[in-house]
Coordinates of C-alpha atoms in Angstrom, one line a residue:
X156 CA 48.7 85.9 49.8
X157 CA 48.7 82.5 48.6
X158 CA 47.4 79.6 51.2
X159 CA 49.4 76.5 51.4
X160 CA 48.6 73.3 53.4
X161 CA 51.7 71.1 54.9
X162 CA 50.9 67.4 53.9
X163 CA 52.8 65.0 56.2
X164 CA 53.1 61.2 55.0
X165 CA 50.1 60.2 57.0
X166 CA 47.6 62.7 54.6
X167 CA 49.4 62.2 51.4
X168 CA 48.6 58.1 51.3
X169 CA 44.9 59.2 49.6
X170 CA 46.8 60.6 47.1
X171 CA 49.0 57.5 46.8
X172 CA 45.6 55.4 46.5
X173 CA 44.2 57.8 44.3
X174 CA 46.8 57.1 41.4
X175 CA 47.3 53.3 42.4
X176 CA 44.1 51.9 42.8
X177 CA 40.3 53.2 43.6
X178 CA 40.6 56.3 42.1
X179 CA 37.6 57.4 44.1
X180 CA 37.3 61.2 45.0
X181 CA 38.4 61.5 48.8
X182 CA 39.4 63.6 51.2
X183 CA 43.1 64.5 51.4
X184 CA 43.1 64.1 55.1
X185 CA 40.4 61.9 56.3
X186 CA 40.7 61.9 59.9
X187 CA 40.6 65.5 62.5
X188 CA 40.2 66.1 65.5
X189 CA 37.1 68.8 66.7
X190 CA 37.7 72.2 65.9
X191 CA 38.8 74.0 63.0
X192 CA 39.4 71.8 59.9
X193 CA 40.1 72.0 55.8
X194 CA 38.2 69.8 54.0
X195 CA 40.2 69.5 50.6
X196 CA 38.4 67.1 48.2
X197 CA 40.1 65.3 45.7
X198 CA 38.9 64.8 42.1
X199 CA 40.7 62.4 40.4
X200 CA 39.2 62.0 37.4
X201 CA 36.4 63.0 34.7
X202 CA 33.6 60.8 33.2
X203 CA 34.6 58.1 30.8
X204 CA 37.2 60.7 29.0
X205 CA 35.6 63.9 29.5
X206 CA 36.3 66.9 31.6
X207 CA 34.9 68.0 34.7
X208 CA 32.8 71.1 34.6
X209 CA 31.2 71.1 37.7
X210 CA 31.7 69.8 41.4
X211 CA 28.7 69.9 43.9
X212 CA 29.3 68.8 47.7
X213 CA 26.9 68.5 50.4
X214 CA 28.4 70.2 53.9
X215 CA 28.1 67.0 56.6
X216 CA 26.2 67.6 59.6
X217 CA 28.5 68.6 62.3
X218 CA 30.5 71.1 59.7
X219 CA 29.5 74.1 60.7
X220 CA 30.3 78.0 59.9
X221 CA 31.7 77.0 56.4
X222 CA 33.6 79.2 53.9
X223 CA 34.5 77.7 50.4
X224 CA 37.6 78.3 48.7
X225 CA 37.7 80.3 45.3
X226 CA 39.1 78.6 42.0
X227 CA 40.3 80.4 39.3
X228 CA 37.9 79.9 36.1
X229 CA 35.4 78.5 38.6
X230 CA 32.1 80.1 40.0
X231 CA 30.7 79.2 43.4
X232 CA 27.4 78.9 44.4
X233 CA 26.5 78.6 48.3
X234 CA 23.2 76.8 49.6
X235 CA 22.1 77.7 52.9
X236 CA 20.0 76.7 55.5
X237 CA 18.9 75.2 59.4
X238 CA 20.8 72.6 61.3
X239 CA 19.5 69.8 62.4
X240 CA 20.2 71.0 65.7
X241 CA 21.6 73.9 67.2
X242 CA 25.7 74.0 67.6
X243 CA 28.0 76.1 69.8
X244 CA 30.4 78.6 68.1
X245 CA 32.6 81.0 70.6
X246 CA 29.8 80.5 73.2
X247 CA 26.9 81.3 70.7
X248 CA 24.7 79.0 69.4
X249 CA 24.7 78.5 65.5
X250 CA 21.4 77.1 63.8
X251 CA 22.0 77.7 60.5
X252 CA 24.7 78.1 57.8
X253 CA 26.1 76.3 54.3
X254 CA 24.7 73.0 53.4
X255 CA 25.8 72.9 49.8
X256 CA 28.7 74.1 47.5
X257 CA 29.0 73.7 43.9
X258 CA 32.5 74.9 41.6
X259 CA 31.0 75.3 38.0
X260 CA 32.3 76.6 34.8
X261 CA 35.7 74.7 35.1
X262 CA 37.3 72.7 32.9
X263 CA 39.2 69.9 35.1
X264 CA 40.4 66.8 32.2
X265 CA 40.0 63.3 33.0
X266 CA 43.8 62.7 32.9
X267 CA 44.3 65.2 35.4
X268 CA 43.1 65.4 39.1
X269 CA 42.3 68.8 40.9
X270 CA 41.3 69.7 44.9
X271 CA 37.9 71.6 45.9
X272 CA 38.3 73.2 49.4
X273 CA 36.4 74.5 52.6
X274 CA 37.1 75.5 55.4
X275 CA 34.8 75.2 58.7
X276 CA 34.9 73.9 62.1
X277 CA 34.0 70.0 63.3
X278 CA 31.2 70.8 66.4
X279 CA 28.8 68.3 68.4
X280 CA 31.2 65.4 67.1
X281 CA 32.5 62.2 69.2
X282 CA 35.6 60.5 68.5
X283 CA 34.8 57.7 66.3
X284 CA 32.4 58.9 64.4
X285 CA 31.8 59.6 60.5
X286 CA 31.1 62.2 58.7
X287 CA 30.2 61.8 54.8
X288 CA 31.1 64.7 52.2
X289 CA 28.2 63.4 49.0
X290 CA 29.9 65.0 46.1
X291 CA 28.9 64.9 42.3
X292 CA 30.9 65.6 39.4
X293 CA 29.2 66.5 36.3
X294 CA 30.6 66.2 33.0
X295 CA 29.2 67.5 29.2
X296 CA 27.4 64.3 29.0
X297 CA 27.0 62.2 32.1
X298 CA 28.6 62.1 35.5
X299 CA 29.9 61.0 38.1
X300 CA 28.2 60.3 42.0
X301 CA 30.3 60.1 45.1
X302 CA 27.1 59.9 47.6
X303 CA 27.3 56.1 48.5
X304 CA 27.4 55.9 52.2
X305 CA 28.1 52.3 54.4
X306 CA 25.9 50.9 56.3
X307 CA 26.8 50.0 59.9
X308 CA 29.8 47.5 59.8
X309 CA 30.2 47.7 56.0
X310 CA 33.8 48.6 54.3
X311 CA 33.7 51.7 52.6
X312 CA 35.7 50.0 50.1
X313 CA 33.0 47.6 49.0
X314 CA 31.0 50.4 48.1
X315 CA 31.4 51.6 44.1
X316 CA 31.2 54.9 44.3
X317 CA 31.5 56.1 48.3
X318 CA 31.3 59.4 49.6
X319 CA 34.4 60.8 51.2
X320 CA 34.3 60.1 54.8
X321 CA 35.6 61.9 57.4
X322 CA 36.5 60.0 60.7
X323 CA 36.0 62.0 63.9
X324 CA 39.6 61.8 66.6
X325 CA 39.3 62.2 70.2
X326 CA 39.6 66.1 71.1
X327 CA 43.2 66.4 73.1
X328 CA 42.4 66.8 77.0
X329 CA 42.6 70.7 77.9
X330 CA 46.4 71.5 79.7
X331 CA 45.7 72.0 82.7
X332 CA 43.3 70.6 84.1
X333 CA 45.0 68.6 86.9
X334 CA 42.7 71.1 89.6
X335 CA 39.3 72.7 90.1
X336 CA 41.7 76.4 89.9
X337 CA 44.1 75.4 87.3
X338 CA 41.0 74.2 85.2
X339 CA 39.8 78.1 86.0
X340 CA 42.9 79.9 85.0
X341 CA 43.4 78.0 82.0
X342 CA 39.3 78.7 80.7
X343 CA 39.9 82.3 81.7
X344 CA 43.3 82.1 79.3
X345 CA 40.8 81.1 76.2
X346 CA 41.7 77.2 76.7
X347 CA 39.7 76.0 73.6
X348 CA 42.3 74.8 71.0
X349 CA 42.2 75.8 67.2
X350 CA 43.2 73.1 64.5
X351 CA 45.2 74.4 61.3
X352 CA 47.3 71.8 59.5
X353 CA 50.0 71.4 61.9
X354 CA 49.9 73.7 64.1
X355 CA 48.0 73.9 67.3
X356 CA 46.3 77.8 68.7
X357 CA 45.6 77.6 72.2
X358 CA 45.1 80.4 74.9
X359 CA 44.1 82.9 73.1
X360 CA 42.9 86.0 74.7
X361 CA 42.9 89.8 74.7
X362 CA 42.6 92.8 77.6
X363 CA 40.4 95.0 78.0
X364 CA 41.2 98.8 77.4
X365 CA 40.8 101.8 79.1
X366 CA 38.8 104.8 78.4
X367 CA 41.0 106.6 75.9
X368 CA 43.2 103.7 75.3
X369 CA 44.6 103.5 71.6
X370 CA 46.1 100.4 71.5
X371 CA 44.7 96.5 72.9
X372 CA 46.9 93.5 73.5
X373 CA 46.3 90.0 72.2
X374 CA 48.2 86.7 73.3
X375 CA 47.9 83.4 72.6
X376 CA 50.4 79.8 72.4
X377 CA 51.1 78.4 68.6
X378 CA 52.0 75.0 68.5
X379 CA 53.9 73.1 65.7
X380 CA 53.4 69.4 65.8
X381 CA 54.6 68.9 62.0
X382 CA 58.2 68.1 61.0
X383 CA 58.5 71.4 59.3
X384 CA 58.1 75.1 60.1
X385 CA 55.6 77.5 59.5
X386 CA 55.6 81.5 59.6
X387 CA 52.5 84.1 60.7
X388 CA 52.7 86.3 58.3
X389 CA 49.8 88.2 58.6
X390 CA 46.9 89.4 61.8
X391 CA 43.7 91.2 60.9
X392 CA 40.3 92.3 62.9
X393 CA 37.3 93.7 62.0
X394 CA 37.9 95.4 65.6
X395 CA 41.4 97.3 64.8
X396 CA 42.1 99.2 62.2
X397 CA 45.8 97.8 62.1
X398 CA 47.0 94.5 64.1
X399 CA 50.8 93.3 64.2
X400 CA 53.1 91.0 66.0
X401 CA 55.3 93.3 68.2
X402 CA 58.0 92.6 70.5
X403 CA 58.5 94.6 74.0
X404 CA 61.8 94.6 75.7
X405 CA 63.5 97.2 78.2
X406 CA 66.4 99.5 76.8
X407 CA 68.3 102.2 79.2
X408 CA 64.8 101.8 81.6
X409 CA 63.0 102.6 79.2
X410 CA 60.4 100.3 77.4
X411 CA 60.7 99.9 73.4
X412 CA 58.2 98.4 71.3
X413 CA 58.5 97.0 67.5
X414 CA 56.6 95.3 64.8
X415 CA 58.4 91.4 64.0
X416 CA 59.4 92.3 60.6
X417 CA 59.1 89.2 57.7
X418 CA 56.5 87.5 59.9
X419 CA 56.8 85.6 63.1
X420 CA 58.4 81.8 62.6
X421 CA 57.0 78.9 64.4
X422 CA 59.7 76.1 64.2
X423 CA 59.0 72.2 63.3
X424 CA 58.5 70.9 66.5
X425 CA 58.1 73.7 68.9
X426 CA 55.9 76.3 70.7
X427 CA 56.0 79.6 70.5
X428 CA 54.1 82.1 72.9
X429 CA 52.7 85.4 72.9
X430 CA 52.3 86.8 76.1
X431 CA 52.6 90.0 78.6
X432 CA 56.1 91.3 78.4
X433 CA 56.9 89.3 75.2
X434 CA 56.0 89.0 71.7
X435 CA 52.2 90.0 71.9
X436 CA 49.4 91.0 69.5
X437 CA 49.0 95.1 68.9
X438 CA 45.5 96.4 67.9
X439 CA 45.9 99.4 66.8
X440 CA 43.8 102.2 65.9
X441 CA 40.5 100.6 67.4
X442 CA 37.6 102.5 67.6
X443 CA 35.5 100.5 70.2
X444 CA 37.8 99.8 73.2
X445 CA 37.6 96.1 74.5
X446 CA 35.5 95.5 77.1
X447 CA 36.0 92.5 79.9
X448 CA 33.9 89.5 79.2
X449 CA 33.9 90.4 75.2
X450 CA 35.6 88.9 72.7
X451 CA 37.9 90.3 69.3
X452 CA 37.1 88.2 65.8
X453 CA 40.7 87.9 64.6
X454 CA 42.1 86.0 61.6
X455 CA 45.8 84.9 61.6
X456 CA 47.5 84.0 58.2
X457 CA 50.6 81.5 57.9
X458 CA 52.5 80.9 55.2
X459 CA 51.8 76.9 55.0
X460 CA 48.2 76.4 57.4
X461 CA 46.6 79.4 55.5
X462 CA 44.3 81.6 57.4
X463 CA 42.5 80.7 61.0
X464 CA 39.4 82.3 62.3
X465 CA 39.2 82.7 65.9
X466 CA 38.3 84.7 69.3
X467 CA 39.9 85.9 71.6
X468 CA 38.1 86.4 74.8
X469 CA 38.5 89.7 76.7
X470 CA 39.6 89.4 80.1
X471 CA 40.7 92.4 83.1
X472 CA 42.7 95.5 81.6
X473 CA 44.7 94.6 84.7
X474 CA 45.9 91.6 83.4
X475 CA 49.2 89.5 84.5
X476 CA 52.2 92.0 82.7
X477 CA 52.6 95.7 81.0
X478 CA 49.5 97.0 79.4
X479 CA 49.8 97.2 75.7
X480 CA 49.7 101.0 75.0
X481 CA 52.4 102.2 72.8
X482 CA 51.4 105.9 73.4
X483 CA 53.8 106.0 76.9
X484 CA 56.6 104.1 75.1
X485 CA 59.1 104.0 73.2
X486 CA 59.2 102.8 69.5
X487 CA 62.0 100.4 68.2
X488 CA 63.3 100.7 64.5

């Protein structure tokens, strides 16, 4: 499945600068909020007439748990090692992970412009503050260094050749918390947000299963801020051996269960929500039943945002609606 990332007016004025003026290599959108975030590089250029053959960047401190993107006719090579400090990722603290990637072996001309991806997620950051992406392109014979970073006060733009930046937004407030025990429900719900493009994962969470249980539920809220909509086409876990979008509804008293076929849409502009008695996530054929106070790795896959890493924490098997066990049901075609 091909991975495609809606660019609204407001991250497609690099681009415009780009072929207008500075022609600096930048990042396509330059400012995020904490969480998960794609860097996508821009190259716009080779050195004085000759191709591109390789592209090294250096992972910012604060970028952690970072996975490049493959290139046709390009090879990647990973450098890892510590943190300068120790970062939080689903409650567990991360000390180490990718500091460097390089793309070699391509062939990118100098009239032509190309984008260099990764995807991580922005931790231990403050709104406000910058994050620099040094990045050298190397050509047959010379080439070229984005590394320049601004000192305190200084304009980026003075620089001659600056290193993408990155500027830090504040984190949204978490819904909910107008109380001491809505602030509890909405943490137990799996309040921390996930960032993709334009869309918005919040409260996501999983029960936990009974002794014999086939089948787990999953639910979480998917918001679409963007002016355009967007479709989850696709659920995996290392934890099931099969995971879909399903819909529950009652027929003649009798509960019916089926899979959302072509992929759930999230229209410009709205919210959809999966939830007890709804549209929910089926794990099916797990082999290690979820246990309370757990969590489930899960990767969810949309048509434009790509593909979002995340956890769902496992809360009661009790839970607030039907338990998500298609053996006493009925199935839907």
């Amino acid at each position: 499945m091909r991975q495609f990332l809606f660019a609204s007016a407001a991250t497609l004025l690099p681009l415009f600068s780009i072929s207008s003026a500075g022609a600096h290599a930048v990042l396509e959108t330059p400012a995020a909020k904490p969480g998960s975030y794609k860097a996508v590089l821009v190259i716009p250029h080779g050195c004085a007439g000759q191709a591109t053959n390789s592209v090294h960047v250096e992972v910012p401190e604060g970028f952690i748990s970072v996975k490049p993107m493959p290139k046709p006719g390009w090879t990647i090579n990973v450098e890892t090692g510590d943190y300068a400090k120790s970062y939080s990722s689903h409650g567990k603290p991360v000390m180490s992970g990718v500091k460097a990637v390089s793309w070699s072996g391509g062939d990118l001309p100098d009239d032509q412009f190309d984008e260099f991806s990764l995807r991580g997620t922005l931790s231990g950051v403050e709104a406000g503050e910058k994050l620099f992406f040094k990045t050298v392109q190397k050509c047959a014979d010379g080439e070229v260094t984005w590394t320049d970073i601004p000192a305190e006060g200084q304009d980026a733009h003075a620089l001659e050749n600056p290193a993408p930046g990155l500027t830090i937004l504040a984190a949204e407030p978490a819904a909910g918390h107008h109380g001491h025990g809505a602030a509890q429900a909405h943490e137990h719900m799996g309040a921390a947000q996930v960032a993709a493009g334009d869309l918005r994962i919040t409260e996501a969470r999983a029960r936990a299963m009974l002794p014999g249980q086939p089948s787990g539920g999953g639910y979480l809220t998917i918001e679409n801020t963007g002016d355009a909509p967007d479709r989850l086409v696709g659920i995996s876990s290392p934890a099931a051996g099969k995971v879909e979008v399903h819909t529950m509804e009652m027929k003649n008293d009798v509960m019916v269960m089926r899979p959302v076929e072509g992929g759930l849409e999230i229209p410009a502009g709205e919210t959809v929500t999966l939830k007890p008695g709804g549209l929910h996530i089926m794990f099916m054929q797990v082999a290690k039943p979820f246990q309370e106070g757990a969590s489930v790795p899960v990767t969810l896959e949309f048509e434009k945002a790509g593909k979002v890493e995340l956890e769902l924490a496992v809360g009661s098997a009790r839970g607030d609606g039907p338990a998500m066990d298609h053996s006493g049901h009925s199935h839907g075609k």
